[in-house]
Structures are given as C-alpha cells and as structure tokens.
C-alpha cells in the first residue's frame, strides 16, 4: 500500500500486508528496513536472495504469486505503484495487480479475503457489499422502542481517499443525513484536517465552524485507518469535545459485552474470553471505566502491531490506540460457536444477539483498524442505543492530559519496560519522575522514545489541565537534564 497515512502530502511511505491481510510479521521488519535502504539495484537483489535462502522461500514459486498494490491520493502514488509493479515482475517474476486508489484497510481486507476466505477475486466492490450488508443487518435488528433518528453526521475526510470511498457507502446505504467534508476534491491532503490533526491538537478541522455546533462530527485520517469523533464547543474558537479511540473502544466493548450477556450465562459450557487492549496513552478514565464493566484490560507497547497481536489471544479481542486506530478480532472458535447459536437458538432475544455479534464480525475489519467500517459500527451502536454523541461522550469523563516532545541527543538512550510505563535507562530518571508525579492528584506520567520521530515523548495526566501541563513540563525538563539537549 503506497501511503504516508496522516503525514503531509509531500511525504511518501509504504505499508506492507502479510498474506493473511494483517500487518507484516515483526520478524521481517529488519529485512524491510534493509531493502528500503539498499544503495543500488544489485544490492537489493542480493538482499532478497539472501533473505529468501534464510527463510527457505523457493523464489521460483514466486512466479505463481500475485501482489496486490494500492495507493492513497498522493500525486506521487501513480509512479510509485508503477515502480513497484516493475520490481515485482522483473525481480520476483510475480504479478503486481493494481487495485487503484483504495484505503489502506480496503487493501488489507482484499488480501485477507483472497487468501483466508478463499474469495479468489475479492475486490473493492465485495468490501462495500460486505460492510453495507452487515451494517443494514445491525440496523434492522434495532429494537422498535429505540428506533429513533440520532441526527446528522458530518465527516471530515482529511482530503484523502476516505472521501470518495465514504461517498460510495453513502449512496449504497441511501444515507441522506451524512455530509462529507474535506472530501479530497479540492484542498490539501491532511492539511489542518484529519483524525491525527484533530486528536493531537484537539481542534476542529478546517471547514468546520460555529454552524456545526451540536452536530455529531467524525474525522478520518489520510489513508482512512484512523477514526475519531468530536463536537464543536459553542463560542470556543475551534475548540472541540474530542471523542477519541478510547471512547470508541469503550462503546464497542459495552455493546459486545451486552450482546454476550444476552447470549450466555454461567451455565454455558463455552465462555468466550474477551480482552480489551490499550497502550499507556489510553486515558486513565477509560481504563477505569473498562475495568468497572468487568472487562480484562491488557497493556502493550505503543504501535498497533503490538495491540493487534495481543488481541488475537482472545475469542473477542478489542483494541484501540487513543489516536483512533483499532478494531475487534474474533477467533475462529468463537465464530463457529456463534454460527451454531445463530442457527439453533429458539429464544428470539438470544437469536438476535447472536445475529448482531455475527454482523459485527462481518462489518468490522478483521485485518487492520479501519475508519470506514469503524464509523459504520459506531453509527449502528449509537442508533441501537438511541444515544446522542454527548450521551456517548459521558460514558466517562477524560482526565486532563498533556503530551510533549523533547528533542535529545540520542533517544535510544531511553530504555523502557512494563508496556513502556517504566524507564530502566538512564538510571535514576524513573525515581525522579515518580517523585514529581506523586505531587499531583490522579497524577500519572511516563516517557518513551518515539518509534516514528526523533524525539522522546512525555505523557502526563492529572486531575486538572494546569496540573497535567505542569507535570508534563517538569518531566520534559528532567528528560533534557538526563539526556542532554539536542545540539
Ligand atoms: C503517541 C502516539 O500517538 N504515537 C503514535 C506514533 O508512534 P510513536 O512511536 O509515538 O512515534 O505513530 C504510530 C504510527 O502511526 C502510532 O501507532 C502511535 O500511536
Ligand atoms: Mg493512517
């Protein structure tokens, strides 16, 4: 997938799906790094040959392989896809099949559908069919008493690929109450728009203003694998109430738990294991809420590859990063049990709960986090509950938080443990952070080296915004003292 996601339009990047449609296995990352940095074509071919030998991959088998290629809306995409196609055929002897402009999750979905679900020709149309059919199924199952409109939705598409794809869904679903903004027809990709901008800066994207107060708004990122919601604060100068990935996770977890409790009781032999996966950036109030729901919450280091892997350990694994990337994974064992229940259950309530969970498993992307299918699931659940976005946002109240970046001489000098919540190296810094944190009510603070930028990130939470800001600033100073200023 040729995309640089939420980054500026002049950036380029590539995301690689494995044959199951999921993210590239972590063992292969060093190889990906080495070929990306190969100095010339000969070294590239040599690296590929060596790797194929090491992994025991018969390269002549590649002749029967197909590599699906997709791209986001960046102007550079077309020529990069062409280059990829040439590389795939001339170096590997395989076929590069161009799927055109697609969202990252659509491409992952197609790879998965072709290999895992044995739909040899799975296309974008099949994706649209599956998500719209399962969405309609959820809507049709809404109990009559809560069948009421929940009002208009406006979606900021970051001027990216999500705009044209959401338009397809809008037409397929006859969804008149949804408006698409920053659709990509004009405007610059990701510029003051999109889920990353909205979540990090906590402000409304461009094109949104006072006339949108009171309306449910959502934001996708440039390749449509992240989703956040928000509402505009009246007279707030672009300020928003952010409904982030933690809240999407909480809504999904609540719905799944409700449906499971209709379907099962203590007498059931099979008790599906539900796991909720977060990172240290999850707001402390969300973790508390999920614990109160009686759910098992597990933490992993930052980066969706870790959350995704952990979520696979459960029958139903629900994961989200606060930035809005996440999905729900269902185990094969659970799905076959569910299929059984769906066909054998005589009790109407239980039968419907089974059908809802089945529809969720078809709607939500099983390969990666997907803003479009995530958005449809949020909308279906809100309609099911008869909830406004405010009601949803009131599930719990976010603790004030602050994120800062510190430029240091060498960020790899920071070594963390315990899902990145404790610093092991340099020695002494964790004790100093602890000494500052205990001064604040509901204080929580951690530092970690970024995996994507040359900075150390500081995250702080406390009972007031001033306190969170102060804690973050003083810990940022500590980081500079311990690690030396960037020269
Ligand atoms: C605090 C934060 O938002 N970190 C982001 C950011 O990672 P860093 O390792 O923090 O740079 O980019 C990752 C990739 O998009 C995303 O998965 C992660 O959540
Ligand atoms: Mg993205």
mmCIF file of C-alpha atoms in Angstrom, residues 6 107 185 278:
data_model
loop_
_atom_site.group_PDB
_atom_site.id
_atom_site.type_symbol
_atom_site.label_atom_id
_atom_site.label_comp_id
_atom_site.label_asym_id
_atom_site.label_seq_id
_atom_site.Cartn_x
_atom_site.Cartn_y
_atom_site.Cartn_z
ATOM 1 C CA UNK A 6 -1.707 11.167 8.084
ATOM 2 C CA UNK A 107 -6.330 -3.347 0.571
ATOM 3 C CA UNK A 185 -11.981 17.025 -4.443
ATOM 4 C CA UNK A 278 -4.797 -0.456 25.269
#
